[in-house]
Every structure is written in structure tokens, then in C-alpha cells.
Tab-separated table of C-alpha atoms in Angstrom:
chain	number	residue	atom	x	y	z
A	1	MET	CA	1.158	61.515	6.673
A	2	SER	CA	0.517	57.503	7.341
A	3	SER	CA	2.187	54.697	4.957
A	4	THR	CA	1.298	50.976	4.463
A	5	SER	CA	4.113	48.609	5.642
A	6	SER	CA	4.920	46.471	3.256
A	7	HIS	CA	6.748	44.090	5.940
A	8	PRO	CA	4.695	40.362	5.114
A	9	GLU	CA	3.736	40.750	8.937
A	10	SER	CA	1.395	43.200	8.188
A	11	ALA	CA	-0.056	41.059	5.365
A	12	PHE	CA	0.341	37.547	7.362
A	13	GLY	CA	0.572	38.001	10.258
A	14	THR	CA	3.169	37.270	13.148
A	15	ASP	CA	3.170	33.521	11.507
A	16	PRO	CA	2.492	32.925	7.767
A	17	PHE	CA	3.624	29.933	7.428
A	18	LEU	CA	2.136	28.482	10.204
A	19	GLU	CA	5.219	27.123	12.572
A	20	ARG	CA	3.768	27.857	15.871
A	21	GLY	CA	0.958	25.108	15.954
A	22	ASP	CA	-0.589	24.052	18.295
A	23	ASP	CA	0.687	20.770	20.324
A	24	GLY	CA	-0.875	17.360	18.930
A	25	ARG	CA	-0.639	14.139	19.783
A	26	VAL	CA	1.999	11.619	18.824
A	27	LEU	CA	1.526	8.143	17.650
A	28	ARG	CA	4.198	5.572	16.951
A	29	ARG	CA	3.596	2.966	14.632
A	30	GLN	CA	6.520	-0.077	13.748
A	31	LEU	CA	5.843	-0.379	9.561
A	32	LEU	CA	7.621	-1.821	6.856
A	33	GLY	CA	11.022	-2.178	8.864
A	34	GLY	CA	10.879	1.032	10.220
A	35	SER	CA	9.511	3.274	13.159
A	36	PHE	CA	7.275	6.050	12.645
A	37	ARG	CA	6.245	8.665	14.662
A	38	PHE	CA	2.980	10.414	13.303
A	39	GLU	CA	2.386	13.888	14.980
A	40	SER	CA	-0.908	15.926	14.353
A	41	ALA	CA	-3.242	18.236	16.840
A	42	SER	CA	-6.268	17.161	14.498
A	43	ALA	CA	-7.611	13.588	16.250
A	44	ARG	CA	-9.088	13.067	13.455
A	45	LEU	CA	-6.543	12.736	11.118
A	46	LEU	CA	-4.702	11.002	13.842
A	47	ASP	CA	-7.781	8.338	13.250
A	48	LEU	CA	-7.278	7.967	10.148
A	49	VAL	CA	-3.594	6.978	11.239
A	50	ASP	CA	-5.203	4.250	13.671
A	51	ALA	CA	-7.433	3.304	10.840
A	52	ALA	CA	-4.621	2.199	8.871
A	53	TYR	CA	-2.370	0.823	11.269
A	54	ALA	CA	-3.381	-0.411	14.816
A	55	GLY	CA	-3.176	-3.461	15.271
A	56	LEU	CA	-0.839	-4.703	12.440
A	57	PRO	CA	2.230	-6.758	13.387
A	58	GLN	CA	5.565	-5.392	14.057
A	59	HIS	CA	8.095	-5.818	11.118
A	60	LYS	CA	11.483	-5.608	11.432
A	61	LEU	CA	14.255	-5.666	8.839
A	62	PRO	CA	17.900	-6.763	8.956
A	63	ILE	CA	18.772	-2.966	8.485
A	64	ILE	CA	19.714	0.026	10.853
A	65	ALA	CA	15.968	1.471	10.910
A	66	PRO	CA	15.488	5.415	11.316
A	67	GLU	CA	12.751	7.000	12.470
A	68	PHE	CA	10.573	8.463	10.350
A	69	HIS	CA	7.894	11.811	11.421
A	70	VAL	CA	4.974	12.505	9.826
A	71	GLU	CA	3.364	15.336	10.697
A	72	LEU	CA	0.047	15.856	9.957
A	73	ARG	CA	-1.852	19.061	9.391
A	74	LEU	CA	-5.585	19.745	9.379
A	75	VAL	CA	-6.585	23.641	7.188
A	76	PRO	CA	-10.139	24.741	7.006
A	77	PRO	CA	-12.430	24.024	4.683
A	78	ARG	CA	-11.961	24.662	1.209
A	79	ARG	CA	-14.008	27.936	-0.198
A	80	LYS	CA	-15.390	25.902	-3.083
A	81	PRO	CA	-15.083	21.679	-2.193
A	82	VAL	CA	-15.216	19.692	-4.994
A	83	SER	CA	-18.310	17.673	-5.746
A	84	GLY	CA	-18.021	13.810	-6.276
A	85	GLU	CA	-14.651	11.982	-6.458
A	86	PRO	CA	-11.767	14.363	-5.035
A	87	PRO	CA	-8.792	15.613	-8.014
A	88	ALA	CA	-6.145	12.729	-8.606
A	89	VAL	CA	-2.931	13.723	-7.409
A	90	GLN	CA	0.033	15.014	-9.522
A	91	MET	CA	3.335	14.811	-8.233
A	92	GLN	CA	6.303	17.134	-8.598
A	93	SER	CA	9.922	17.497	-7.152
A	94	GLY	CA	12.771	19.567	-6.683
A	95	ALA	CA	15.542	21.088	-4.160
A	96	ASP	CA	15.635	17.352	-2.291
A	97	LEU	CA	12.008	17.434	-1.799
A	98	LEU	CA	9.226	15.268	-3.017
A	99	CYS	CA	5.585	16.173	-3.405
A	100	GLY	CA	1.959	15.068	-4.143
A	101	MET	CA	-0.746	17.147	-4.725
A	102	MET	CA	-4.665	17.457	-5.125
A	103	ASP	CA	-5.292	20.629	-4.765
A	104	ALA	CA	-3.520	23.661	-3.036
A	105	SER	CA	-5.677	22.439	0.778
A	106	ASN	CA	-4.595	19.016	0.451
A	107	TYR	CA	-1.345	17.658	-0.390
A	108	VAL	CA	1.878	16.219	1.204
A	109	VAL	CA	5.708	17.174	1.133
A	110	MET	CA	8.201	15.235	1.759
A	111	SER	CA	12.142	15.409	2.461
A	112	PRO	CA	13.221	11.764	1.968
A	113	ALA	CA	16.805	12.603	3.591
A	114	GLN	CA	15.414	13.458	6.546
A	115	GLY	CA	13.066	11.134	6.937
A	116	LYS	CA	10.057	13.581	7.487
A	117	ALA	CA	6.998	14.280	5.493
A	118	LEU	CA	4.157	16.854	5.987
A	119	VAL	CA	0.651	15.530	5.012
A	120	VAL	CA	-2.176	18.548	4.764
A	121	ALA	CA	-5.846	18.100	4.349
A	122	SER	CA	-8.684	20.133	4.050
A	123	GLU	CA	-11.838	19.755	6.915
A	124	ASP	CA	-14.418	18.849	3.722
A	125	MET	CA	-11.650	16.538	2.685
A	126	LEU	CA	-12.604	14.179	5.391
A	127	ASP	CA	-16.182	13.337	3.568
A	128	HIS	CA	-13.325	11.208	1.652
A	129	PRO	CA	-11.636	9.218	4.702
A	130	TYR	CA	-10.323	6.867	2.067
A	131	HIS	CA	-8.805	9.174	-0.601
A	132	VAL	CA	-6.714	10.864	2.542
A	133	ARG	CA	-5.658	7.271	3.865
A	134	TYR	CA	-4.300	5.983	0.792
A	135	GLU	CA	-3.400	8.804	-1.526
A	136	LEU	CA	-1.763	11.071	1.180
A	137	ILE	CA	-0.752	8.969	4.466
A	138	GLU	CA	-0.016	6.028	2.868
A	139	PHE	CA	1.735	7.373	0.434
A	140	ALA	CA	4.040	9.544	2.888
A	141	VAL	CA	5.160	6.192	4.618
A	142	PHE	CA	5.201	4.344	1.527
A	143	THR	CA	7.588	6.676	-0.060
A	144	LEU	CA	9.763	7.759	3.316
A	145	ALA	CA	10.207	3.397	4.022
A	146	THR	CA	10.998	3.141	0.382
A	147	ARG	CA	14.014	5.795	0.083
A	148	GLY	CA	14.678	5.949	3.904
A	149	LEU	CA	15.289	1.939	3.981
A	150	GLY	CA	16.306	1.057	0.875
A	151	LEU	CA	13.780	-1.321	-0.180
A	152	VAL	CA	12.248	-2.324	-4.284
A	153	PRO	CA	8.723	-1.345	-3.664
A	154	LEU	CA	6.389	-3.564	-5.767
A	155	HIS	CA	3.296	-3.095	-6.931
A	156	GLY	CA	1.743	-6.301	-6.103
A	157	ALA	CA	0.096	-9.152	-3.300
A	158	CYS	CA	2.413	-11.778	-0.964
A	159	VAL	CA	1.376	-14.827	0.182
A	160	GLY	CA	3.367	-17.171	2.272
A	161	ARG	CA	3.637	-20.257	4.660
A	162	ASN	CA	6.660	-21.144	7.477
A	163	GLY	CA	8.263	-17.855	6.670
A	164	ARG	CA	8.904	-18.499	3.069
A	165	GLY	CA	6.626	-16.086	0.630
A	166	LEU	CA	5.146	-15.964	-3.014
A	167	LEU	CA	4.916	-12.284	-4.456
A	168	LEU	CA	1.755	-12.319	-6.467
A	169	LEU	CA	2.370	-10.018	-10.236
A	170	GLY	CA	0.193	-9.142	-13.125
A	171	ALA	CA	-2.127	-6.528	-14.582
A	172	SER	CA	-5.232	-5.236	-12.814
A	173	GLY	CA	-7.912	-7.413	-13.146
A	174	SER	CA	-5.960	-10.500	-13.481
A	175	GLY	CA	-6.947	-11.822	-10.775
A	176	LYS	CA	-4.250	-11.033	-7.600
A	177	SER	CA	-6.643	-9.768	-5.003
A	178	THR	CA	-8.525	-13.025	-5.561
A	179	LEU	CA	-6.288	-15.556	-5.071
A	180	ALA	CA	-4.783	-13.396	-1.828
A	181	LEU	CA	-8.430	-13.543	-0.332
A	182	HIS	CA	-8.631	-17.928	-1.218
A	183	SER	CA	-4.606	-17.813	-0.065
A	184	LEU	CA	-6.162	-16.349	3.259
A	185	LEU	CA	-9.310	-18.652	3.878
A	186	CYS	CA	-7.021	-21.776	2.688
A	187	GLY	CA	-4.555	-20.895	5.374
A	188	LEU	CA	-1.646	-19.170	4.257
A	189	ASP	CA	-0.010	-16.095	5.883
A	190	PHE	CA	-0.981	-13.113	4.415
A	191	LEU	CA	1.429	-10.531	4.327
A	192	ALA	CA	0.006	-7.351	1.457
A	193	GLU	CA	-2.530	-7.112	-1.102
A	194	ASP	CA	-1.176	-4.430	-3.364
A	195	ALA	CA	1.982	-2.830	-2.054
A	196	VAL	CA	5.060	-5.138	-1.431
A	197	PHE	CA	8.635	-3.954	-0.368
A	198	VAL	CA	11.743	-6.001	-0.727
A	199	GLU	CA	14.730	-5.569	1.141
A	200	PRO	CA	17.140	-6.376	-1.780
A	201	GLY	CA	19.891	-7.533	0.313
A	202	SER	CA	17.706	-10.443	2.102
A	203	MET	CA	15.363	-10.763	-0.132
A	204	LEU	CA	12.702	-10.085	2.820
A	205	ALA	CA	9.216	-9.397	1.672
A	206	THR	CA	7.402	-6.460	3.960
A	207	GLY	CA	3.803	-5.110	3.698
A	208	ILE	CA	0.947	-3.244	5.131
A	209	ALA	CA	-1.724	-6.478	5.817
A	210	ASN	CA	-4.785	-4.033	7.331
A	211	PHE	CA	-7.379	-4.269	4.534
A	212	LEU	CA	-8.542	-6.727	1.524
A	213	HIS	CA	-9.934	-5.152	-1.775
A	214	VAL	CA	-12.529	-7.496	-2.966
A	215	GLN	CA	-14.908	-7.024	-5.860
A	216	ALA	CA	-18.592	-8.134	-4.706
A	217	GLU	CA	-18.731	-10.612	-8.044
A	218	ALA	CA	-16.032	-12.810	-6.340
A	219	LEU	CA	-18.217	-13.411	-3.291
A	220	ARG	CA	-19.659	-16.240	-5.454
A	221	PHE	CA	-16.611	-18.373	-4.949
A	222	VAL	CA	-16.515	-17.647	-1.343
A	223	ASP	CA	-17.802	-21.023	0.054
A	224	ASP	CA	-17.655	-19.832	4.139
A	225	ALA	CA	-20.561	-18.016	5.071
A	226	GLU	CA	-18.694	-16.402	7.875
A	227	ALA	CA	-16.508	-15.113	5.353
A	228	ARG	CA	-18.441	-14.216	2.718
A	229	TYR	CA	-20.562	-11.790	5.230
A	230	TRP	CA	-17.303	-10.142	6.541
A	231	ILE	CA	-16.339	-9.492	3.152
A	232	GLY	CA	-20.152	-8.614	2.222
A	233	GLU	CA	-20.909	-6.622	4.825
A	234	ALA	CA	-17.474	-4.394	4.703
A	235	PRO	CA	-17.664	-0.591	3.367
A	236	VAL	CA	-17.161	-0.400	-0.626
A	237	ILE	CA	-14.368	2.015	-1.825
A	238	ARG	CA	-14.172	3.305	-5.307
A	239	ARG	CA	-10.592	3.187	-6.909
A	240	ARG	CA	-9.397	6.121	-9.528
A	241	SER	CA	-10.371	3.368	-12.329
A	242	GLY	CA	-14.054	3.518	-11.603
A	243	VAL	CA	-13.952	-0.439	-10.175
A	244	GLU	CA	-15.652	-0.376	-6.683
A	245	LYS	CA	-13.996	-3.475	-4.156
A	246	HIS	CA	-14.860	-3.637	-0.964
A	247	GLU	CA	-12.794	-3.081	1.360
A	248	ALA	CA	-12.536	-5.479	3.528
A	249	ASP	CA	-10.833	-5.314	7.300
A	250	LEU	CA	-7.929	-7.976	8.142
A	251	ARG	CA	-7.819	-7.507	11.538
A	252	ARG	CA	-11.171	-8.594	11.999
A	253	GLY	CA	-11.538	-10.741	9.712
A	254	GLN	CA	-10.522	-14.459	9.201
A	255	GLY	CA	-7.486	-16.108	8.257
A	256	SER	CA	-3.355	-15.235	9.249
A	257	ILE	CA	-1.260	-11.787	8.789
A	258	ALA	CA	2.379	-12.463	8.487
A	259	THR	CA	3.805	-12.053	11.904
A	260	ALA	CA	7.004	-11.061	10.664
A	261	PRO	CA	8.420	-10.205	6.887
A	262	LEU	CA	8.860	-13.135	5.227
A	263	GLU	CA	11.673	-14.474	2.705
A	264	LEU	CA	11.014	-15.269	-1.164
A	265	ALA	CA	10.773	-17.950	-2.451
A	266	GLY	CA	9.722	-16.723	-5.826
A	267	ALA	CA	7.235	-14.552	-7.828
A	268	VAL	CA	4.068	-15.576	-9.517
A	269	PHE	CA	2.747	-13.619	-12.732
A	270	VAL	CA	-0.974	-14.294	-12.157
A	271	SER	CA	-2.946	-14.382	-15.534
A	272	SER	CA	-6.442	-14.329	-16.554
A	273	GLU	CA	-6.538	-17.027	-19.100
A	274	TRP	CA	-8.179	-20.354	-18.306
A	275	GLY	CA	-5.180	-23.239	-17.603
A	276	ASP	CA	-5.512	-25.669	-20.974
A	277	ASP	CA	-5.008	-28.586	-18.457
A	278	PRO	CA	-6.646	-27.891	-14.846
A	279	GLU	CA	-3.845	-30.142	-13.839
A	280	VAL	CA	-0.758	-28.572	-14.800
A	281	LEU	CA	-1.368	-24.191	-13.769
A	282	LEU	CA	1.822	-23.049	-13.228
A	283	GLU	CA	4.486	-23.093	-15.608
A	284	ARG	CA	7.879	-22.071	-14.746
A	285	LEU	CA	9.465	-19.060	-17.400
A	286	PRO	CA	12.227	-18.956	-19.083
A	287	GLU	CA	15.259	-16.501	-16.469
A	288	ALA	CA	15.505	-14.222	-19.734
A	289	ASP	CA	11.839	-14.365	-20.264
A	290	ALA	CA	11.215	-13.363	-16.956
A	291	VAL	CA	13.133	-10.704	-16.297
A	292	ALA	CA	12.229	-8.675	-19.365
A	293	ARG	CA	8.563	-9.622	-17.468
A	294	LEU	CA	9.470	-8.548	-14.642
A	295	THR	CA	10.564	-5.370	-15.678
A	296	LEU	CA	8.034	-4.245	-17.942
A	297	ASP	CA	5.157	-4.918	-15.094
A	298	GLN	CA	6.771	-2.930	-12.288
A	299	PRO	CA	8.041	0.617	-14.540
A	300	TYR	CA	8.503	2.278	-11.373
A	301	ALA	CA	10.689	-0.382	-9.070
A	302	SER	CA	12.841	-0.725	-11.920
A	303	GLY	CA	14.026	2.488	-12.382
A	304	GLN	CA	14.870	2.303	-8.328
A	305	PRO	CA	18.745	2.153	-6.865
A	306	GLY	CA	18.292	-2.059	-5.440
A	307	TRP	CA	16.451	-3.182	-8.515
A	308	GLN	CA	19.537	-5.082	-10.184
A	309	ALA	CA	20.153	-7.021	-7.203
A	310	PHE	CA	16.452	-7.474	-6.383
A	311	GLN	CA	15.579	-9.017	-10.140
A	312	GLN	CA	19.025	-11.038	-10.365
A	313	ARG	CA	18.122	-12.865	-7.257
A	314	LEU	CA	14.262	-12.880	-7.864
A	315	ALA	CA	15.713	-14.801	-11.125
A	316	THR	CA	17.316	-17.139	-9.326
A	317	LEU	CA	14.729	-17.881	-6.996
A	318	GLY	CA	12.148	-18.559	-10.075
A	319	MET	CA	9.644	-16.759	-11.413
A	320	TYR	CA	6.228	-18.633	-12.834
A	321	GLU	CA	2.852	-18.008	-15.129
A	322	LEU	CA	-0.198	-19.110	-13.145
A	323	ARG	CA	-3.324	-19.314	-15.435
A	324	ARG	CA	-6.932	-19.983	-13.915
A	325	GLY	CA	-8.705	-23.055	-12.703
A	326	ALA	CA	-11.557	-24.223	-12.286
A	327	HIS	CA	-11.793	-22.739	-9.030
A	328	PRO	CA	-9.223	-20.266	-6.927
A	329	ARG	CA	-8.853	-23.203	-4.744
A	330	ASN	CA	-6.965	-24.844	-7.516
A	331	SER	CA	-4.714	-21.547	-7.486
A	332	VAL	CA	-3.883	-21.694	-3.991
A	333	ASP	CA	-3.123	-25.365	-4.416
A	334	ALA	CA	-0.585	-24.996	-6.919
A	335	LEU	CA	0.965	-21.646	-4.943
A	336	LEU	CA	2.141	-24.480	-2.202
A	337	THR	CA	3.994	-26.612	-4.332
A	338	LEU	CA	5.901	-23.612	-4.652
A	339	LEU	CA	5.797	-23.724	-0.825
A	340	ARG	CA	7.021	-27.052	0.108
């Protein structure tokens, strides 16, 4: 008489959780004030890490930084790969874990308390390198740094001069990327375009200055032929909103990347409205209005532990509204008045 064992090994083998993975290579990068250790047996996944983080300045903050560990695992292709754009990431939490999932073969699981993350991607998802890099790998890095270093995560850009920086805030389509581009071309230091992280105790801002995303129509304002070529020849990515932008690598183009965190000198809300007076584009907002607008503009950040301290200090530094001028250079000139 034969019997079938109900032990998990009979159905899943001796390593059902894939705990005995092959030894992989390790990459170490200093990012957002923290030390990150990336480990993977997949050279292609580590290539995406390099595409995102190789050649960046090593920012340090005046706080004790733990080492973060990100393991990247490549799994077999899905039986039925999704045609077109990959599924949007769905977020979940529980048992002190944070999760972001596209599907059963493409997801990230994070333990902020341990400073660890597991990024899993299927082989066919490597046909979508932007989504793997931006929505899985960078998502893990940003989340671990925010939670592990006590940073305030902001949706916005940051440029500066002589160690001082300005947050550029505002709704999508307001012109933040165009203003950041022209700030770079006019000689300001570029810190970040889309995500800025602030240590509230020191008001030092850090970011990942790897790519600049520019719509093709914005090139009409770029007078420098070399800069226009650099951006125009860059690959085109498609945002979840449907907007297509050139993804220009800042490490291969013009301008200066901020070599260290920038001490904030204030924040500027970029408006899509034209200024009534071309000579007066910048207006300081009353403190109460500015605080309310900041909270509305940053719904995720406003729920983080360091928000109150950050908000109060930023209000003291000053928050402004910047209307559009005839040319983006006029807006850059207005920013420079705050960085003297």
C-alpha cells in the first residue's frame, strides 16, 4: 500500500522559499545620506542599479546612518506576460512590512525596521527597464532612506548655489522640470528633479541627481545647441499619466550636480500662470497661507514624523509663489534673488 506525503517538501522541493539562492555580486552606493548594499545573482538587475546610481556624488548627513540592504532577485518569465504598460504598483502593509506589488512575479517587500528590502522581477519585465528601476528599485531605496534616516520625502525639485538650495514645488504640469532644466543650464547646482529628501534637524536637502525628464515641447526654450542635442537624443519614457518625456542622463550632460546636500533657503511654488509684471515674478506668501498650501501640496510627506519641525522651519525661511515670465531664464533670475 502506498501513501502520499503531505510534507511541503514533497510538493515544493527542499527549498520552497528559495532561501538557498546562488551567491551574487554586491554593489555598494552612498545615497541620500545612507550606505546601500545591493546584492543579486542577476547581472542584468545590478546593471539597472548602476544605471540609476553609478557616478553620483556621495551625500552625507549629520546623523548616524545605518547600512541598508537591498536584495534583487530575477525569476522566470511570467506565463502570460502583460502586453503594453506593466500593471501599476499596489501598496500594502502589515507585520512591520511595506509592500509594493505589480503582480505575483514583480514586487518589492521592505522591512524599514531592519533596513532591508527584497526586489523581485521577472525576466520579461526587463523589457521595461524604466518601470523596474523607477517603481521597484528606486521605490525601495527611497522608502528605506526615508524611514531609516528620518527624512521628509517631498515631491518636487531642488536647485541651489554655494551650498544653499531652494525647493521647487507645485502641481504636475506647472513647469518644475523646465525651471530645473534652465537653472542647470544657467549654472545653478542641480540636486533633484522629482523627489527631494530633507533632514528636518539641519534642513539639509538631498536627492538623486541621475536623470532629468523634459517634454519635447520644452526644447524650444533651449538656445544652446549642445544642450538641445543632449536632451533631444535622450531616450523617451512614458509616465503613468501618459505624458512622454526625454530622460536625459545628468551624469553625461551639461551643468553641475550638487556634490553635497544643500541647506534650504526657502521654497518656491511654481505657478503655470503668467506674471502681470515681467519684472516682478516672485511673491512671498503669508505664513498661514504658505503652511496650508504646503500641506495640501505634500499629502504624503505631511503624515511623516518629521513634518511639523520641517514645516515650521521652512515657514521661517520663507515660501514664495513664482509666476511665469516671457522666458524660463526670467524665472531663474528670480530664483537667484533668493540665493544671494
